[in-house]
Coordinates of C-alpha atoms and ligand atoms in Angstrom, one line a residue:
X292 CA -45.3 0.7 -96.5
X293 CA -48.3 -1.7 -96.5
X294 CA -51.1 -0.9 -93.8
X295 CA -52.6 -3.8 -91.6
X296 CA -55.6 -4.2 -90.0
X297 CA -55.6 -5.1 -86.7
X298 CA -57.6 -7.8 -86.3
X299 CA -59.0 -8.8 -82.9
X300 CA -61.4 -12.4 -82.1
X301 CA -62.9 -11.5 -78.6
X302 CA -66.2 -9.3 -78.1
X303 CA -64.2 -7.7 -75.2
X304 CA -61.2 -6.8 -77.5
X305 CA -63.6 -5.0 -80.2
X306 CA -65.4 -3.7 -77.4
X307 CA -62.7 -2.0 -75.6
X308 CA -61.7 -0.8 -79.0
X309 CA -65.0 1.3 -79.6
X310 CA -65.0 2.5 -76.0
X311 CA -61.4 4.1 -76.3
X312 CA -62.5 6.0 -79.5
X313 CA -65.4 6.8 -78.5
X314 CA -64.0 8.0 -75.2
X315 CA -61.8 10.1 -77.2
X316 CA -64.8 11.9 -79.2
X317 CA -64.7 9.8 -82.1
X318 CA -67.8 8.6 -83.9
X319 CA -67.7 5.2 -84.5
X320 CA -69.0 2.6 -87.5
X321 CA -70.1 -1.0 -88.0
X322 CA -69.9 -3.1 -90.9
X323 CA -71.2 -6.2 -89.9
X324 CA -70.6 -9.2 -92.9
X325 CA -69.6 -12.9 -93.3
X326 CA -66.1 -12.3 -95.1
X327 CA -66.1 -13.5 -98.7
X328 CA -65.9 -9.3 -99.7
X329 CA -66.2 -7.9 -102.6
X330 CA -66.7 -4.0 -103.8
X331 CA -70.1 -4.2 -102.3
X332 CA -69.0 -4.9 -99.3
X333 CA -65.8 -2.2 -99.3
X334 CA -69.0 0.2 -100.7
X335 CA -70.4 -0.4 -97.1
X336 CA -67.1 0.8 -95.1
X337 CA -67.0 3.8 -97.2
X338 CA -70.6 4.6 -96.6
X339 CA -69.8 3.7 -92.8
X340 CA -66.5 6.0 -93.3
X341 CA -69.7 9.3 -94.6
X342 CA -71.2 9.2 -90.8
X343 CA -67.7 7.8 -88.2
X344 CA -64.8 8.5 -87.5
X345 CA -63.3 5.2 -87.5
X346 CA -65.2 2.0 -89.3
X347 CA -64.8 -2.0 -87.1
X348 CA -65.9 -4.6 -89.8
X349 CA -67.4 -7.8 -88.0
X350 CA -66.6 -10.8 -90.5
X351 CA -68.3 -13.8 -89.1
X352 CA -70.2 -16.9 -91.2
X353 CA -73.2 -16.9 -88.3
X354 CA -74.3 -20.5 -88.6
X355 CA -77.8 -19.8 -87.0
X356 CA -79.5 -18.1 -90.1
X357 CA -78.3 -21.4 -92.3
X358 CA -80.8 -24.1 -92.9
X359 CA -79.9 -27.1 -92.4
X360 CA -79.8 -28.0 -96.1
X361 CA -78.2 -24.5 -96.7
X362 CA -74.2 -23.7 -97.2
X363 CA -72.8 -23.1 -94.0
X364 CA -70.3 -25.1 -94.3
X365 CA -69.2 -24.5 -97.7
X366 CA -69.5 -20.9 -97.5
X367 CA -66.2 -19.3 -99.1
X368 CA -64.3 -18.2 -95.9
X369 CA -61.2 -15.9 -96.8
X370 CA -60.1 -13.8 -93.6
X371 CA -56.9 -13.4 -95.0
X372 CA -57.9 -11.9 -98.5
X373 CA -60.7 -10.1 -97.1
X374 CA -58.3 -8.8 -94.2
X375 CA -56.0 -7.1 -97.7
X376 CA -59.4 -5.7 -98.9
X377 CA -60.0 -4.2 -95.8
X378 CA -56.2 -2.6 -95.6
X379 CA -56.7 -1.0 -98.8
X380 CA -59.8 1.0 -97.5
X381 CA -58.2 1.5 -94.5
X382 CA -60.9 0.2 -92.1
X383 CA -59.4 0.6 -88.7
X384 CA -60.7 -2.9 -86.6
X385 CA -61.6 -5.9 -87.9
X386 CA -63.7 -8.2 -85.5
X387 CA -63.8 -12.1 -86.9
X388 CA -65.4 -13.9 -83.9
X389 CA -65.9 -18.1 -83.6
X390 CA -68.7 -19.6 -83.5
X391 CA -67.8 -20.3 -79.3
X392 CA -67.3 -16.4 -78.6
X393 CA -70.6 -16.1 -80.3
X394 CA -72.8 -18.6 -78.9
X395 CA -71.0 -20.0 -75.8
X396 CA -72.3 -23.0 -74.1
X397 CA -75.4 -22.3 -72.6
X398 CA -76.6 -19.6 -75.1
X399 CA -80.4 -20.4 -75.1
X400 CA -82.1 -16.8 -76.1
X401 CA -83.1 -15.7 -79.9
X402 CA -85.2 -12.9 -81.4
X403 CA -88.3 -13.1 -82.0
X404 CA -90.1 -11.5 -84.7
X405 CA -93.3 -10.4 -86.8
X406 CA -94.2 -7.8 -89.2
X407 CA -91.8 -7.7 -92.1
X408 CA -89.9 -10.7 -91.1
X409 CA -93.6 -12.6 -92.0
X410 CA -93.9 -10.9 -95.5
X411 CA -93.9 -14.3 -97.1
X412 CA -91.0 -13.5 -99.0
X413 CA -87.4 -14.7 -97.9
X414 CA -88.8 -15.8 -94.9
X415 CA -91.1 -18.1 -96.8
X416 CA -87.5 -19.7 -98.3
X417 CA -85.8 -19.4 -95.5
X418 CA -87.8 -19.8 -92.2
X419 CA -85.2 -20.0 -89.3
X420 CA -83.1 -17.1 -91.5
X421 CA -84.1 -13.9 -89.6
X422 CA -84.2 -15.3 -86.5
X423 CA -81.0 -16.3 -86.7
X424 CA -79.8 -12.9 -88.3
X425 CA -81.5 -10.7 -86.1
X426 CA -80.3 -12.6 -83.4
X427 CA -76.3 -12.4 -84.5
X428 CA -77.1 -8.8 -85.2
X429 CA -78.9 -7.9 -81.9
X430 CA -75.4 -9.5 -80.3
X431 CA -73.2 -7.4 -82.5
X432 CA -75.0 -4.3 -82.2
X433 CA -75.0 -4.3 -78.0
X434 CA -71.3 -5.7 -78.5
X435 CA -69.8 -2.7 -80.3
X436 CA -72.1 -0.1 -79.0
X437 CA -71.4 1.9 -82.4
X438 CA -72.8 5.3 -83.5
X439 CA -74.3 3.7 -87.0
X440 CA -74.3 0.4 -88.8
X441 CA -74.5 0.0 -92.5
X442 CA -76.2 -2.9 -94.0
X443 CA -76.7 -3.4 -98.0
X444 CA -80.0 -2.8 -99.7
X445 CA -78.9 -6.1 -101.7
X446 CA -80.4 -8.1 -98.5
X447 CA -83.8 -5.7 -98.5
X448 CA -86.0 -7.5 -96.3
X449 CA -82.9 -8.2 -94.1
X450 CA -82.9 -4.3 -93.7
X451 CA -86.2 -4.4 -92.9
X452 CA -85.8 -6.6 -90.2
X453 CA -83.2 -5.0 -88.5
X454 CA -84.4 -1.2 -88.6
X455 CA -87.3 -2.4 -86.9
X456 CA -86.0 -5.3 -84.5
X457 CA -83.2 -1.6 -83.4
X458 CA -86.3 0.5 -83.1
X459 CA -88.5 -2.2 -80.9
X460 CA -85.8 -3.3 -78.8
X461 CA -84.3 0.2 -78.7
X462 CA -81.1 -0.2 -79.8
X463 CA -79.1 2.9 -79.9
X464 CA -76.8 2.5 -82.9
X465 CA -78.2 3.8 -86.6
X466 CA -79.0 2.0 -88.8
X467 CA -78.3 3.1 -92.6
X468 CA -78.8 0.8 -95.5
X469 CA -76.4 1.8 -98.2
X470 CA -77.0 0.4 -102.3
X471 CA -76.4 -2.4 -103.8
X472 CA -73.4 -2.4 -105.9
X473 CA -74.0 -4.0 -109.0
X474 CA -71.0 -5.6 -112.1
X475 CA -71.4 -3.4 -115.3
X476 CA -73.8 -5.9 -116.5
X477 CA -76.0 -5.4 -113.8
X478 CA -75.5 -8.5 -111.5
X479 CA -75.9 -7.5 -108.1
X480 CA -72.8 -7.8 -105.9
X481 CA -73.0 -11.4 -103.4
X482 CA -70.5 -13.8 -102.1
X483 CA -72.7 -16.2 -103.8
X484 CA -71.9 -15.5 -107.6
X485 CA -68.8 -17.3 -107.3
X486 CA -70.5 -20.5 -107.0
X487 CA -72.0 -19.9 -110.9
X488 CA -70.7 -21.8 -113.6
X489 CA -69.7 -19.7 -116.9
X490 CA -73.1 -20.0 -118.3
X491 CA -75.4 -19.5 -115.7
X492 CA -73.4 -16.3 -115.0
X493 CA -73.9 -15.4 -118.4
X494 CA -77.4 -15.6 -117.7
X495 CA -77.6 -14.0 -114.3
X496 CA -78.0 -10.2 -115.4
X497 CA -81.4 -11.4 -116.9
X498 CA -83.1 -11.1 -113.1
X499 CA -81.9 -7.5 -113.0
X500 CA -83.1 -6.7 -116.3
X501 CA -86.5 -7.9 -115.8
X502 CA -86.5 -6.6 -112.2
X503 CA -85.8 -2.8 -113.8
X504 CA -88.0 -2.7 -116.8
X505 CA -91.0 -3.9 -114.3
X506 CA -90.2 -0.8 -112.4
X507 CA -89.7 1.3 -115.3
X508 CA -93.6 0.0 -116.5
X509 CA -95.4 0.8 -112.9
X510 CA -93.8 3.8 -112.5
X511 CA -95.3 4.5 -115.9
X512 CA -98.7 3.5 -114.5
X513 CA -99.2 0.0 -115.8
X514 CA -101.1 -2.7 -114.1
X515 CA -98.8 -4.0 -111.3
X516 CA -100.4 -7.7 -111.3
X517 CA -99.8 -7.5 -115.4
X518 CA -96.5 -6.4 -115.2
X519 CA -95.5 -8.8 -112.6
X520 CA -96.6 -11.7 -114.5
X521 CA -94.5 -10.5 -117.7
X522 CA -91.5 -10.4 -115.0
X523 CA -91.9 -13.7 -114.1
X524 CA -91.9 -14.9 -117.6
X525 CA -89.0 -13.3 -118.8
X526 CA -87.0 -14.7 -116.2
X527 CA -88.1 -17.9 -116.5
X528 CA -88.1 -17.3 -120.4
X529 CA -83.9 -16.7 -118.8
X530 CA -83.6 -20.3 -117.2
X531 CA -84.3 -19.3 -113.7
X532 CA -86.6 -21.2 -111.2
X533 CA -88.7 -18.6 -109.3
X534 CA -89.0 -18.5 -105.7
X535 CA -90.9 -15.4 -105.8
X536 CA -91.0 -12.1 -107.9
X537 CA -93.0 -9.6 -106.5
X538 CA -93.9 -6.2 -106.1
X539 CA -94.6 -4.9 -102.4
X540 CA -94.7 -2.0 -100.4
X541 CA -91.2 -0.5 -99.7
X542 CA -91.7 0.3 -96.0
X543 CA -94.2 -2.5 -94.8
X544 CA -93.6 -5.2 -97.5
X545 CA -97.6 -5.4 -97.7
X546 CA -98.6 -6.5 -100.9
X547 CA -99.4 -3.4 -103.5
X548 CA -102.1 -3.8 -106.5
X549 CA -101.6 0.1 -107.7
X550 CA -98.5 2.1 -108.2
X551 CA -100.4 4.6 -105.5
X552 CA -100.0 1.8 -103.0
X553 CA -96.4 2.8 -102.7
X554 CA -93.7 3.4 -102.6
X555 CA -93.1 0.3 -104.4
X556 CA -90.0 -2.6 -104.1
X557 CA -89.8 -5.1 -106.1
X558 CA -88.1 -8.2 -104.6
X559 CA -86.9 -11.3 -105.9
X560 CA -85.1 -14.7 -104.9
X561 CA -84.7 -17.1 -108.4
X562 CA -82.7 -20.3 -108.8
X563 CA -80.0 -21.2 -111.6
X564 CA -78.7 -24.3 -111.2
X565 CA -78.1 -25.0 -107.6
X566 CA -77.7 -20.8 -107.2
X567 CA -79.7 -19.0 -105.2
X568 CA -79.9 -15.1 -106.4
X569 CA -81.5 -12.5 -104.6
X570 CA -82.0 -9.3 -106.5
X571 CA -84.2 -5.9 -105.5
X572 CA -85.1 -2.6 -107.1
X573 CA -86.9 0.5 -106.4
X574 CA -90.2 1.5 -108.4
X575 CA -89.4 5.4 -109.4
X576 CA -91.8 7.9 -107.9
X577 CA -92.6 10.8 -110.4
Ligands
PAF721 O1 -75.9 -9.8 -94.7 C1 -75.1 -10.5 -94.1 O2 -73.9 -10.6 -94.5 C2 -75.5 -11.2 -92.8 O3 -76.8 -11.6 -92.9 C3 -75.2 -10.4 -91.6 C4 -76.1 -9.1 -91.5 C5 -73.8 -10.0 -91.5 C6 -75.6 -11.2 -90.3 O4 -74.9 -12.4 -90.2

């Protein structure tokens, strides 16, 4: 017998959903995404599964954290195939919102933010992006009123952000970043790979690779601005087009000139073709 998983559209369906368990002494998980999933994503549920009872995956394309020269609009949508992933980690709610339940008429109030959202990094790239992610997450967090929420590492300034836009605005619900999942070549996890011709995903692992063995060389006490600058041109030396490559503090994002300035992240956003990768790793601490 094949499972289904209910899925319901309003914010007081999913709602009423968390309240009833809840009520009934279950702990309760979120999985907020925008559909397109892939094992990374079913990684997420299962990590949300370690801390609650019963796990509601949001799927939702927010269209505020797009640019406007971004891909909103072909962004792969897939409810019904990601609806079967879903079913065969048995997720029990699956909340897939429009855009109008969202942001009805007359929705006129964003997050504001500083601190790690102003690192210079994605936000550089990207500079509506976290508003409009915090903001969508902000929504969804006071909409479910969930125990925890799991986010990927993959997205490590986005984690940023929202641990600290939950702690300011005190937000009850956890929040638990969870791995990035990675193919055996080492190519992180993203809806986005699909959109890479054969060859440039034949070169794609090359960002991880240079990512890890610049971790493996500051964690072996090498100069960070040196090793950086190696980075950078092995993965142009690859065929990427840097938007940055950097090593930063894990917790802050401030900039780090010593492996003693850490713990250290290095973080990453390069171009192949008309892809956008994003790519992180952690420096080892002895
Ligand atoms: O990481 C994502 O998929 C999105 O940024 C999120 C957190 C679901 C908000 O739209």
């Amino acid at each position: 017998m094949s499972f289904e998983v209910p899925v319901v559209h309003t914010v007081a369906e999913m709602r009423a959903f968390v309240r009833d368990r809840r009520a009934r002494g279950e702990r309760v998980g979120l999985v907020p995404t925008m559909g397109a999933l892939h094992a990374g994503h079913l990684s997420l549920i299962e990590e949300a599964r370690r801390h609650a009872d019963r796990v509601v995956t949001t799927i939702f394309v927010n269209p505020t954290q797009f640019g406007p020269s971004e891909d909103f609009s072909r962004y792969p949508r897939t409810l019904p195939a990601d609806c079967e992933k879903l079913a065969s980690v048995a997720a029990d709610l699956v909340f897939a919102p429009a855009v109008e339940e969202m942001y009805p008429p007359g929705f006129c109030t964003t997050v504001s933010l500083e601190g790690c959202a102003k690192a210079e990094l994605e936000d550089h790239f990207r500079p509506t992006h976290f508003v409009g992610v915090a903001t969508v997450v902000a929504k969804l967090l006071n909409q479910a009123q969930a125990d925890v929420a799991v986010f990927g590492e993959k997205d490590y300034q986005q984690l940023l952000v929202i641990h600290a836009m939950a702690r300011d605005l005190d937000i009850p619900t956890r929040i638990i970043g969870s791995p990035t999942l990675r193919d055996p070549d080492g190519l992180a996890m993203s809806s986005r790979n699909v959109y890479l011709s054969p060859q440039d995903r034949a070169r794609a692992p090359a960002l991880f690779r240079a990512l890890s063995e610049a971790a493996r060389r500051i964690a072996e006490g090498e100069v960070v601005g040196h090793v950086m600058g190696e980075a950078r041109e092995a993965i142009v030396g690859a065929g990427f087009d840097i938007d940055y490559v950097e090593a930063r503090h894990a917790e802050t994002l401030a900039r780090v000139a010593r492996r003693q300035d850490g713990p250290i992240r290095i973080l990453a956003a390069a171009r192949l073709g008309a892809t956008r990768l994003i790519d992180n790793v952690a420096v080892p601490t002895a």
